[in-house]
Short mmCIF file of N, CA and C in Angstrom, two decimals:
data_model
loop_
_atom_site.label_atom_id
_atom_site.label_comp_id
_atom_site.label_asym_id
_atom_site.label_seq_id
_atom_site.Cartn_x
_atom_site.Cartn_y
_atom_site.Cartn_z
N UNK A 1 33.53 46.70 30.37
CA UNK A 1 31.82 45.47 31.14
C UNK A 1 31.82 44.57 30.49
N UNK A 2 31.92 43.48 31.29
CA UNK A 2 32.34 41.87 30.87
C UNK A 2 31.43 41.70 31.54
N UNK A 3 29.64 40.12 31.09
CA UNK A 3 29.09 39.44 31.64
C UNK A 3 29.45 37.92 31.19
N UNK A 4 29.08 37.01 32.27
CA UNK A 4 30.04 35.91 32.16
C UNK A 4 28.51 35.22 33.42
N UNK A 5 28.23 33.43 32.39
CA UNK A 5 26.91 33.34 32.52
C UNK A 5 27.12 32.55 34.29
N UNK A 6 27.01 32.55 35.37
CA UNK A 6 27.11 32.03 36.35
C UNK A 6 26.38 30.45 36.06
N UNK A 7 24.98 30.25 36.18
CA UNK A 7 24.09 29.20 36.52
C UNK A 7 22.67 29.81 35.08
N UNK A 8 22.90 28.44 34.29
CA UNK A 8 21.60 29.22 33.33
C UNK A 8 20.30 28.88 33.99
N UNK A 9 19.19 28.60 32.71
CA UNK A 9 18.38 29.12 32.87
C UNK A 9 17.75 27.60 33.34
N UNK A 10 16.81 26.78 34.21
CA UNK A 10 16.75 24.97 35.00
C UNK A 10 15.34 24.79 33.92
N UNK A 11 14.33 25.70 32.94
CA UNK A 11 13.79 25.19 32.14
C UNK A 11 13.73 26.65 31.43
N UNK A 12 12.83 25.99 30.41
CA UNK A 12 12.63 26.92 28.85
C UNK A 12 11.58 27.55 29.24
N UNK A 13 11.36 28.54 28.07
CA UNK A 13 10.07 29.33 28.19
C UNK A 13 9.00 28.32 28.21
N UNK A 14 8.99 28.02 27.29
CA UNK A 14 8.29 26.66 26.32
C UNK A 14 8.44 25.66 27.06
N UNK A 15 7.17 24.72 26.56
CA UNK A 15 8.14 23.20 27.33
C UNK A 15 7.71 22.44 25.17
N UNK A 16 8.55 21.13 25.61
CA UNK A 16 9.05 20.52 24.47
C UNK A 16 7.03 19.83 24.16
N UNK A 17 6.51 19.77 24.99
CA UNK A 17 5.33 19.82 24.73
C UNK A 17 4.24 21.14 24.16
N UNK A 18 4.36 21.95 24.44
CA UNK A 18 3.50 23.37 23.76
C UNK A 18 4.12 23.31 22.81
N UNK A 19 5.52 23.51 21.96
CA UNK A 19 5.71 23.14 20.60
C UNK A 19 5.23 22.01 19.74
N UNK A 20 4.86 21.05 20.67
CA UNK A 20 4.38 19.52 19.89
C UNK A 20 3.12 19.67 19.63
N UNK A 21 2.89 20.89 20.26
CA UNK A 21 0.65 20.89 19.87
C UNK A 21 0.86 22.07 18.37
N UNK A 22 1.85 22.39 19.19
CA UNK A 22 2.20 23.83 18.07
C UNK A 22 1.67 23.59 16.70
N UNK A 23 3.00 22.51 16.45
CA UNK A 23 3.88 21.83 15.68
C UNK A 23 2.85 20.44 14.32
N UNK A 24 1.73 19.90 16.10
CA UNK A 24 0.20 19.18 15.15
C UNK A 24 1.39 17.96 14.48
N UNK A 25 2.55 17.50 16.14
CA UNK A 25 3.58 16.33 16.06
C UNK A 25 2.59 15.33 17.69
N UNK A 26 2.42 13.97 17.42
CA UNK A 26 2.63 13.15 18.28
C UNK A 26 3.18 11.54 18.59
N UNK A 27 4.21 12.36 17.90
CA UNK A 27 5.51 11.08 18.10
C UNK A 27 6.83 11.78 18.85
N UNK A 28 7.15 10.69 19.14
CA UNK A 28 8.59 11.84 19.70
C UNK A 28 10.00 11.13 18.82
N UNK A 29 9.33 11.22 18.03
CA UNK A 29 10.90 10.98 17.28
C UNK A 29 11.67 11.56 16.55
N UNK A 30 10.90 13.36 16.94
CA UNK A 30 11.90 14.26 16.41
C UNK A 30 12.41 15.40 17.70
N UNK A 31 11.88 13.92 19.29
CA UNK A 31 11.42 14.83 20.67
C UNK A 31 13.71 15.81 20.68
N UNK A 32 14.16 15.21 20.42
CA UNK A 32 15.35 15.40 20.67
C UNK A 32 15.86 16.74 19.91
N UNK A 33 16.01 16.46 18.50
CA UNK A 33 15.57 17.88 18.02
C UNK A 33 15.29 19.25 18.21
N UNK A 34 13.74 19.31 17.52
CA UNK A 34 12.68 20.33 18.91
C UNK A 34 13.69 20.57 20.20
N UNK A 35 13.73 20.29 21.51
CA UNK A 35 14.62 20.65 22.52
C UNK A 35 15.63 21.07 22.15
N UNK A 36 16.42 20.85 21.54
CA UNK A 36 17.43 21.62 20.85
C UNK A 36 16.98 22.99 19.89
N UNK A 37 15.76 22.71 19.84
CA UNK A 37 15.76 24.34 18.97
C UNK A 37 14.73 25.31 19.72
N UNK A 38 14.50 24.29 20.95
CA UNK A 38 13.25 25.59 22.51
C UNK A 38 15.33 26.59 22.66
N UNK A 39 16.43 25.34 23.19
CA UNK A 39 16.97 26.15 23.58
C UNK A 39 17.68 27.31 22.90
N UNK A 40 17.52 26.73 21.42
CA UNK A 40 18.17 27.72 20.35
C UNK A 40 17.72 28.95 20.22
N UNK A 41 16.15 28.77 19.91
CA UNK A 41 15.28 29.54 19.86
C UNK A 41 15.43 30.88 21.47
N UNK A 42 15.38 30.28 22.92
CA UNK A 42 15.70 31.12 23.59
C UNK A 42 16.73 32.03 23.56
N UNK A 43 18.05 31.34 23.06
CA UNK A 43 18.99 32.35 23.25
C UNK A 43 19.26 33.49 22.65
N UNK A 44 18.67 32.66 21.27
CA UNK A 44 18.39 33.42 19.86
C UNK A 44 17.73 34.91 20.08
N UNK A 45 16.26 34.70 21.31
CA UNK A 45 15.46 35.71 21.57
C UNK A 45 16.31 36.95 22.83
N UNK A 46 16.54 36.09 23.18
CA UNK A 46 17.33 36.58 24.45
C UNK A 46 19.09 37.41 23.44
N UNK A 47 19.53 37.04 22.67
CA UNK A 47 20.49 38.20 22.37
C UNK A 47 20.10 39.71 21.43
N UNK A 48 18.82 38.94 20.38
CA UNK A 48 18.44 40.26 20.31
C UNK A 48 17.33 41.40 21.31
N UNK A 49 17.15 40.87 21.73
CA UNK A 49 16.53 41.16 22.83
C UNK A 49 17.08 41.96 24.29
N UNK A 50 18.25 41.76 24.19
CA UNK A 50 18.47 41.72 25.47
C UNK A 50 18.42 41.60 26.58
N UNK A 51 17.52 40.51 26.84
CA UNK A 51 16.47 40.70 27.83
C UNK A 51 16.00 38.78 28.40
N UNK A 52 17.12 38.25 29.54
CA UNK A 52 17.07 36.69 29.80
C UNK A 52 15.53 36.69 30.04
N UNK A 53 14.87 35.10 29.82
CA UNK A 53 14.13 35.03 29.17
C UNK A 53 13.00 34.03 30.80
N UNK A 54 14.12 33.30 31.37
CA UNK A 54 13.58 33.01 32.39
C UNK A 54 15.21 33.01 34.13
N UNK A 55 14.72 32.91 34.72
CA UNK A 55 15.18 32.83 35.66
C UNK A 55 17.09 32.72 35.92
N UNK A 56 18.28 32.94 35.64
CA UNK A 56 20.04 32.81 36.04
C UNK A 56 20.95 33.72 36.48
N UNK A 57 21.23 32.90 36.55
CA UNK A 57 22.77 33.65 38.05
C UNK A 57 23.66 33.47 36.15
N UNK A 58 24.21 35.84 36.44
CA UNK A 58 25.18 36.46 36.00
C UNK A 58 26.11 37.24 36.82
N UNK A 59 27.17 37.10 35.98
CA UNK A 59 28.37 37.87 37.14
C UNK A 59 28.94 39.02 36.80
N UNK A 60 28.78 40.01 36.88
CA UNK A 60 29.27 41.46 35.18
C UNK A 60 30.94 41.71 36.35
N UNK A 61 32.19 41.79 35.94
CA UNK A 61 33.48 42.53 35.85
C UNK A 61 33.13 43.55 35.11
N UNK A 62 34.04 44.35 36.89
CA UNK A 62 34.56 46.23 36.05
C UNK A 62 35.90 46.05 35.74
N UNK A 63 37.11 46.72 35.62
CA UNK A 63 37.92 46.73 35.92
C UNK A 63 38.27 47.88 36.91
N UNK A 64 36.94 49.06 36.78
CA UNK A 64 36.59 49.50 37.59
C UNK A 64 35.10 50.35 38.08
N UNK A 65 35.04 51.15 38.93
CA UNK A 65 33.35 51.63 38.97
C UNK A 65 33.75 52.30 38.20
N UNK A 66 32.70 53.62 37.24
CA UNK A 66 32.88 54.54 36.53
C UNK A 66 32.82 55.98 37.29
N UNK A 67 32.80 56.69 36.70
CA UNK A 67 32.16 57.76 37.10
C UNK A 67 31.13 57.84 37.86
N UNK A 68 30.99 58.76 39.18
CA UNK A 68 29.87 58.45 40.04
C UNK A 68 29.56 58.10 40.70
N UNK A 69 28.44 56.87 40.84
CA UNK A 69 27.58 56.01 42.52
C UNK A 69 27.57 55.43 41.33
N UNK A 70 26.71 55.02 40.03
CA UNK A 70 26.18 53.89 40.04
C UNK A 70 26.49 53.14 38.91
N UNK A 71 26.25 52.05 38.61
CA UNK A 71 26.38 51.10 38.26
C UNK A 71 25.66 50.39 36.67
N UNK A 72 25.35 50.71 35.10
CA UNK A 72 23.91 49.98 34.67
C UNK A 72 24.13 48.67 34.78
N UNK A 73 23.06 48.10 34.77
CA UNK A 73 23.45 46.65 34.81
C UNK A 73 23.07 46.52 33.43
N UNK A 74 23.32 45.61 32.67
CA UNK A 74 23.44 45.31 31.30
C UNK A 74 22.46 44.17 30.68
N UNK A 75 22.15 43.29 32.15
CA UNK A 75 21.04 42.12 32.06
C UNK A 75 19.98 42.69 32.75
N UNK A 76 18.79 42.10 31.84
CA UNK A 76 17.52 42.68 32.37
C UNK A 76 16.45 41.41 31.44
N UNK A 77 15.14 41.17 32.79
CA UNK A 77 14.90 41.96 33.76
C UNK A 77 15.80 42.03 34.64
N UNK A 78 16.07 42.65 35.38
CA UNK A 78 16.98 42.46 36.77
C UNK A 78 15.94 42.10 38.12
N UNK A 79 16.23 40.92 38.75
CA UNK A 79 15.47 40.35 39.86
C UNK A 79 16.25 40.60 40.87
N UNK A 80 17.03 40.29 41.35
CA UNK A 80 18.51 41.24 42.29
C UNK A 80 19.27 41.40 41.79
N UNK A 81 20.63 42.58 43.02
CA UNK A 81 21.75 41.84 43.32
C UNK A 81 22.45 40.81 44.76
N UNK A 82 23.26 40.08 44.13
CA UNK A 82 23.45 38.54 45.25
C UNK A 82 24.21 39.10 45.70
N UNK A 83 25.53 39.71 45.20
CA UNK A 83 26.93 40.34 46.28
C UNK A 83 27.61 41.03 44.88
N UNK A 84 28.42 42.21 45.51
CA UNK A 84 29.44 42.99 44.94
C UNK A 84 30.73 42.40 45.90
N UNK A 85 31.90 42.36 45.02
CA UNK A 85 32.85 41.64 45.18
C UNK A 85 33.96 42.38 44.88
N UNK A 86 34.84 43.61 45.71
CA UNK A 86 36.14 43.82 45.63
C UNK A 86 37.96 42.83 45.63
N UNK A 87 38.46 42.69 44.75
CA UNK A 87 39.55 41.98 44.71
C UNK A 87 40.73 43.17 45.27
N UNK A 88 41.78 42.25 46.31
CA UNK A 88 42.80 43.55 46.59
C UNK A 88 43.84 43.41 45.51
N UNK A 89 44.98 43.81 45.95
CA UNK A 89 46.20 43.23 45.31
C UNK A 89 46.69 41.89 45.23
N UNK A 90 46.07 41.65 46.52
CA UNK A 90 47.10 40.55 46.25
C UNK A 90 46.10 39.59 45.85
N UNK A 91 44.85 39.91 44.94
CA UNK A 91 43.95 39.10 44.37
C UNK A 91 43.09 38.40 45.54
N UNK A 92 42.64 38.58 47.51
CA UNK A 92 42.29 38.36 48.24
C UNK A 92 40.50 38.86 48.11
N UNK A 93 39.47 38.36 47.53
CA UNK A 93 38.53 38.97 47.63
C UNK A 93 37.84 39.26 49.21
N UNK A 94 37.31 41.36 48.16
CA UNK A 94 36.52 41.37 49.64
C UNK A 94 35.44 41.35 49.63
N UNK A 95 34.09 40.98 50.78
CA UNK A 95 32.95 41.56 50.26
C UNK A 95 32.13 42.99 50.37
N UNK A 96 31.64 43.78 49.01
CA UNK A 96 31.30 45.05 49.53
C UNK A 96 29.49 44.37 50.27
N UNK A 97 29.04 45.13 51.16
CA UNK A 97 27.90 44.98 51.82
C UNK A 97 27.03 44.95 51.01
N UNK A 98 25.91 44.75 51.22
CA UNK A 98 23.63 45.44 51.10
C UNK A 98 24.45 47.15 51.79
N UNK A 99 24.73 47.73 52.69
CA UNK A 99 24.15 48.21 53.48
C UNK A 99 24.89 49.49 52.15
N UNK A 100 26.15 49.10 51.89
CA UNK A 100 26.60 50.15 51.13
C UNK A 100 26.39 50.41 50.13
N UNK A 101 25.28 50.23 48.98
CA UNK A 101 24.72 49.77 47.77
C UNK A 101 23.43 49.49 47.59
N UNK A 102 22.30 50.80 46.55
CA UNK A 102 21.33 50.28 46.23
C UNK A 102 20.60 49.55 44.69
N UNK A 103 19.13 49.20 44.67
CA UNK A 103 19.76 48.72 43.16
C UNK A 103 18.44 49.15 42.68
N UNK A 104 18.61 50.01 41.73
CA UNK A 104 17.53 50.26 41.12
C UNK A 104 16.99 50.26 39.77
N UNK A 105 15.27 49.56 39.86
CA UNK A 105 14.93 49.03 39.47
C UNK A 105 13.94 49.42 38.24
N UNK A 106 13.21 50.40 38.62
CA UNK A 106 12.55 51.36 38.00
C UNK A 106 13.69 52.49 36.72
N UNK A 107 15.01 52.05 37.08
CA UNK A 107 15.69 53.25 36.12
C UNK A 107 15.52 51.63 34.59
N UNK A 108 15.95 53.01 33.75
CA UNK A 108 15.79 52.17 32.88
C UNK A 108 17.52 51.82 31.91
N UNK A 109 19.19 51.24 31.52
CA UNK A 109 17.98 49.69 32.22
C UNK A 109 18.53 50.28 34.14
N UNK A 110 18.12 49.18 34.55
CA UNK A 110 18.20 48.64 36.17
C UNK A 110 20.21 49.79 36.50
N UNK A 111 19.82 49.64 37.89
CA UNK A 111 22.17 50.51 37.97
C UNK A 111 21.80 49.99 39.10
N UNK A 112 22.58 49.65 39.88
CA UNK A 112 23.37 49.30 41.24
C UNK A 112 24.38 50.34 41.98
N UNK A 113 23.67 51.70 42.54
CA UNK A 113 24.34 52.95 43.22
C UNK A 113 24.52 52.59 44.18
N UNK A 114 25.99 53.22 44.38
CA UNK A 114 27.09 53.86 46.09
C UNK A 114 26.39 54.44 46.46
N UNK A 115 26.36 54.51 47.79
CA UNK A 115 25.71 55.15 48.99
C UNK A 115 26.99 56.18 49.15
N UNK A 116 28.44 55.73 48.78
CA UNK A 116 29.18 56.33 48.54
C UNK A 116 30.50 55.78 47.27
N UNK A 117 30.82 57.08 46.47
CA UNK A 117 31.64 55.65 45.52
C UNK A 117 33.14 54.50 45.99
N UNK A 118 33.10 53.53 45.96
CA UNK A 118 34.49 52.94 46.43
C UNK A 118 35.25 53.22 46.05
N UNK A 119 36.35 52.84 46.37
CA UNK A 119 37.96 53.13 46.08
C UNK A 119 37.79 51.58 44.94
N UNK A 120 38.82 52.46 44.10
CA UNK A 120 38.72 51.52 43.15
C UNK A 120 39.45 50.64 42.88
N UNK A 121 39.43 49.30 41.95
CA UNK A 121 39.50 48.00 42.19
C UNK A 121 41.25 47.99 41.71
N UNK A 122 41.66 47.18 42.15
CA UNK A 122 43.54 47.18 42.08
C UNK A 122 44.08 47.05 40.91
N UNK A 123 43.73 45.68 40.44
CA UNK A 123 43.58 45.71 38.77
C UNK A 123 42.49 44.83 38.00
N UNK A 124 42.62 44.32 36.60
CA UNK A 124 41.28 44.02 36.02
C UNK A 124 41.15 43.36 36.12
N UNK A 125 39.27 43.59 36.38
CA UNK A 125 37.96 42.62 36.44
C UNK A 125 38.20 42.29 38.29
N UNK A 126 38.51 42.99 38.95
CA UNK A 126 38.46 43.20 40.12
C UNK A 126 37.37 43.61 41.05
N UNK A 127 36.39 43.94 40.18
CA UNK A 127 35.00 44.42 41.04
C UNK A 127 34.06 42.90 39.84
N UNK A 128 32.87 42.09 40.97
CA UNK A 128 32.54 41.08 40.55
C UNK A 128 31.32 41.55 41.18
N UNK A 129 29.99 41.25 40.29
CA UNK A 129 29.25 42.05 40.64
C UNK A 129 28.28 41.12 40.57
N UNK A 130 27.15 39.81 41.17
CA UNK A 130 26.33 38.76 41.08
C UNK A 130 25.29 39.05 40.88
N UNK A 131 24.34 38.88 40.38
CA UNK A 131 23.02 39.39 39.97
C UNK A 131 22.13 38.39 39.46
N UNK A 132 21.11 38.03 39.14
CA UNK A 132 20.37 37.50 38.94
C UNK A 132 18.80 37.83 38.27
N UNK A 133 18.43 37.53 36.87
CA UNK A 133 17.78 38.37 35.50
C UNK A 133 16.74 37.12 35.23
N UNK A 134 16.14 37.77 34.69
CA UNK A 134 14.96 36.78 33.99
C UNK A 134 13.38 37.53 34.32
N UNK A 135 12.49 36.99 33.52
CA UNK A 135 11.14 37.32 33.95
C UNK A 135 10.95 36.59 35.29
N UNK A 136 11.57 35.06 35.35
CA UNK A 136 10.88 34.78 37.13
C UNK A 136 11.27 33.19 37.09
N UNK A 137 10.91 32.31 37.78
CA UNK A 137 11.67 30.74 37.38
C UNK A 137 10.75 29.52 37.41
N UNK A 138 9.78 30.62 35.88
CA UNK A 138 8.39 30.12 36.39
C UNK A 138 8.37 30.43 34.61
N UNK A 139 8.24 29.25 33.25
CA UNK A 139 7.55 29.58 31.98
C UNK A 139 6.74 30.93 31.78
N UNK A 140 5.16 30.24 32.74
CA UNK A 140 4.25 31.25 32.78
C UNK A 140 4.57 33.37 33.24
N UNK A 141 5.82 33.27 33.74
CA UNK A 141 6.38 34.26 34.45
C UNK A 141 6.63 35.21 32.55
N UNK A 142 7.30 34.28 31.87
CA UNK A 142 7.10 35.53 30.40
C UNK A 142 6.54 35.18 30.17
N UNK A 143 6.31 37.09 29.47
CA UNK A 143 5.45 37.05 28.69
C UNK A 143 4.93 36.38 27.61
N UNK A 144 4.05 36.81 27.17
CA UNK A 144 3.44 35.06 26.48
C UNK A 144 4.14 35.76 24.55
N UNK A 145 3.92 37.07 24.85
CA UNK A 145 4.45 36.83 22.86
C UNK A 145 6.09 36.74 23.30
N UNK A 146 6.92 36.61 23.76
CA UNK A 146 8.27 35.68 23.77
C UNK A 146 7.76 34.49 23.95
N UNK A 147 6.91 34.34 24.74
CA UNK A 147 6.97 32.70 24.15
C UNK A 147 5.95 31.83 23.56
N UNK A 148 5.27 32.73 22.42
CA UNK A 148 4.89 32.38 21.30
C UNK A 148 5.81 32.88 20.58
N UNK A 149 7.07 33.86 20.66
CA UNK A 149 8.29 34.26 19.50
C UNK A 149 9.20 33.04 19.88
N UNK A 150 9.42 32.25 20.96
CA UNK A 150 9.88 30.97 20.61
C UNK A 150 9.23 30.15 19.46
N UNK A 151 7.78 29.87 20.05
CA UNK A 151 7.44 28.74 19.72
C UNK A 151 7.45 29.05 17.74
N UNK A 152 6.95 30.33 17.68
CA UNK A 152 7.61 30.24 16.05
C UNK A 152 9.00 30.16 15.10
N UNK A 153 9.84 30.11 16.22
CA UNK A 153 11.09 30.32 15.33
C UNK A 153 10.84 28.62 15.65
N UNK A 154 10.32 28.57 16.85
CA UNK A 154 11.25 26.72 16.20
C UNK A 154 10.52 26.21 15.16
N UNK A 155 9.26 26.23 15.33
CA UNK A 155 7.95 25.59 14.08
C UNK A 155 8.95 26.46 12.32
N UNK A 156 9.39 27.66 12.87
CA UNK A 156 9.69 28.23 11.39
C UNK A 156 11.14 26.98 10.98
N UNK A 157 11.81 27.37 12.13
CA UNK A 157 14.29 25.88 12.11
C UNK A 157 12.93 24.80 11.84
N UNK A 158 12.28 24.44 11.57
CA UNK A 158 11.84 22.97 11.91
C UNK A 158 10.88 22.54 11.09
N UNK A 159 10.30 23.39 10.60
CA UNK A 159 10.03 23.58 8.46
C UNK A 159 9.98 24.23 7.31
N UNK A 160 11.87 24.47 8.10
CA UNK A 160 12.70 24.91 6.92
C UNK A 160 13.32 24.54 6.88
N UNK A 161 13.76 22.75 8.23
CA UNK A 161 15.41 21.99 8.20
C UNK A 161 15.29 21.32 6.15
N UNK A 162 16.50 21.04 6.50
CA UNK A 162 16.92 20.86 5.15
C UNK A 162 17.03 21.92 4.00
N UNK A 163 16.83 23.39 4.02
CA UNK A 163 16.86 24.10 2.90
C UNK A 163 18.60 24.53 3.39
N UNK A 164 19.05 24.56 2.10
CA UNK A 164 20.34 25.53 2.99
C UNK A 164 20.87 26.61 1.51
N UNK A 165 21.47 27.92 2.17
CA UNK A 165 22.17 29.10 1.77
C UNK A 165 21.06 30.42 1.36
N UNK A 166 21.05 30.92 0.05
CA UNK A 166 19.62 31.34 -0.11
C UNK A 166 18.08 31.60 0.11
N UNK A 167 18.19 30.15 0.39
CA UNK A 167 16.45 29.73 0.86
C UNK A 167 16.68 30.55 2.11
N UNK A 168 17.42 29.06 2.89
CA UNK A 168 17.23 29.62 4.36
C UNK A 168 17.19 30.31 4.75
N UNK A 169 17.84 31.77 4.52
CA UNK A 169 18.20 32.33 4.76
C UNK A 169 16.83 33.72 5.31
N UNK A 170 15.90 33.34 4.65
CA UNK A 170 14.43 34.42 4.31
C UNK A 170 13.33 33.09 6.05
N UNK A 171 13.84 32.34 6.01
CA UNK A 171 13.56 31.19 7.77
C UNK A 171 14.06 31.84 9.15
N UNK A 172 15.11 32.42 8.99
CA UNK A 172 15.46 33.22 9.93
C UNK A 172 14.15 33.58 10.88
N UNK A 173 14.29 34.70 10.18
CA UNK A 173 13.43 35.37 10.95
C UNK A 173 11.72 35.17 10.26
N UNK A 174 10.65 34.33 11.26
CA UNK A 174 9.50 33.94 10.23
C UNK A 174 8.44 35.42 10.26
N UNK A 175 7.63 35.13 9.50
CA UNK A 175 7.22 36.65 9.53
C UNK A 175 6.40 36.34 10.84
N UNK A 176 6.17 37.83 11.65
CA UNK A 176 5.53 38.18 12.82
C UNK A 176 6.56 37.67 14.05
N UNK A 177 8.17 37.16 12.98
CA UNK A 177 8.93 37.55 14.57
C UNK A 177 9.29 38.23 15.27
N UNK A 178 9.66 39.48 14.48
CA UNK A 178 10.18 40.64 15.13
C UNK A 178 9.05 41.38 15.74
N UNK A 179 7.95 42.02 14.65
CA UNK A 179 6.72 42.25 16.24
C UNK A 179 5.80 41.17 17.29
N UNK A 180 6.53 40.05 17.37
CA UNK A 180 6.78 39.53 19.05
C UNK A 180 7.33 40.18 19.64
N UNK A 181 8.51 40.51 19.43
CA UNK A 181 9.66 40.65 20.29
C UNK A 181 10.13 42.12 20.46
N UNK A 182 9.87 43.04 19.08
CA UNK A 182 10.01 44.42 19.08
C UNK A 182 10.06 45.29 20.33
N UNK A 183 8.46 44.80 21.57
CA UNK A 183 8.31 45.73 22.75
C UNK A 183 8.95 45.44 23.65
N UNK A 184 10.22 44.08 23.86
CA UNK A 184 10.24 43.41 24.07
C UNK A 184 12.46 43.73 24.21
N UNK A 185 12.35 44.55 23.31
CA UNK A 185 13.76 44.91 23.10
C UNK A 185 14.68 46.10 23.85
N UNK A 186 16.19 45.79 24.33
CA UNK A 186 15.88 47.08 25.02
C UNK A 186 17.41 47.51 24.43
N UNK A 187 17.16 48.52 25.00
CA UNK A 187 18.38 49.67 24.02
C UNK A 187 20.20 49.20 24.37
N UNK A 188 20.84 49.03 23.87
CA UNK A 188 22.30 48.61 23.35
C UNK A 188 22.89 49.74 24.83
N UNK A 189 23.30 49.94 26.14
CA UNK A 189 24.60 50.43 27.02
C UNK A 189 25.76 50.71 25.88
#
């Protein structure tokens, strides 16, 4: 199973204004640095928790349908499955209609369940599942502890810039960061 980001978030879980207020900054001198740090912090938190914080479109590639009828969706929280596509031996895509499957978001991880087990794909990555994941389209949809974790991480990186080597190792995960994200970590498939 391979996943690829098709369309990333259009917003971040916290705004530049949020971070500047947290850092007590009121000049635009560091805005570009802080914007980059916000994106990096979101990506880091998404990697550590295995959750998408804000609305994102992903494609899951499968070589074949797993045994049984269900495919675990490795992206959380799952908002929707948009489409399922199978490619035939000639490489022609065939849409597999929504009447053939259902989504179980109460499972952990969420899963796509086929009404009948489909025929296997005819070559590598011959099955594509397009999904939308994230807490929602607004930063307010993201749980407050995860938004706070972004700000804590950005602040720590901002204050630790210029440190190198062993000094910086402790600056990666500031005190309290792990406690903020711990309840949101998804188990690995």
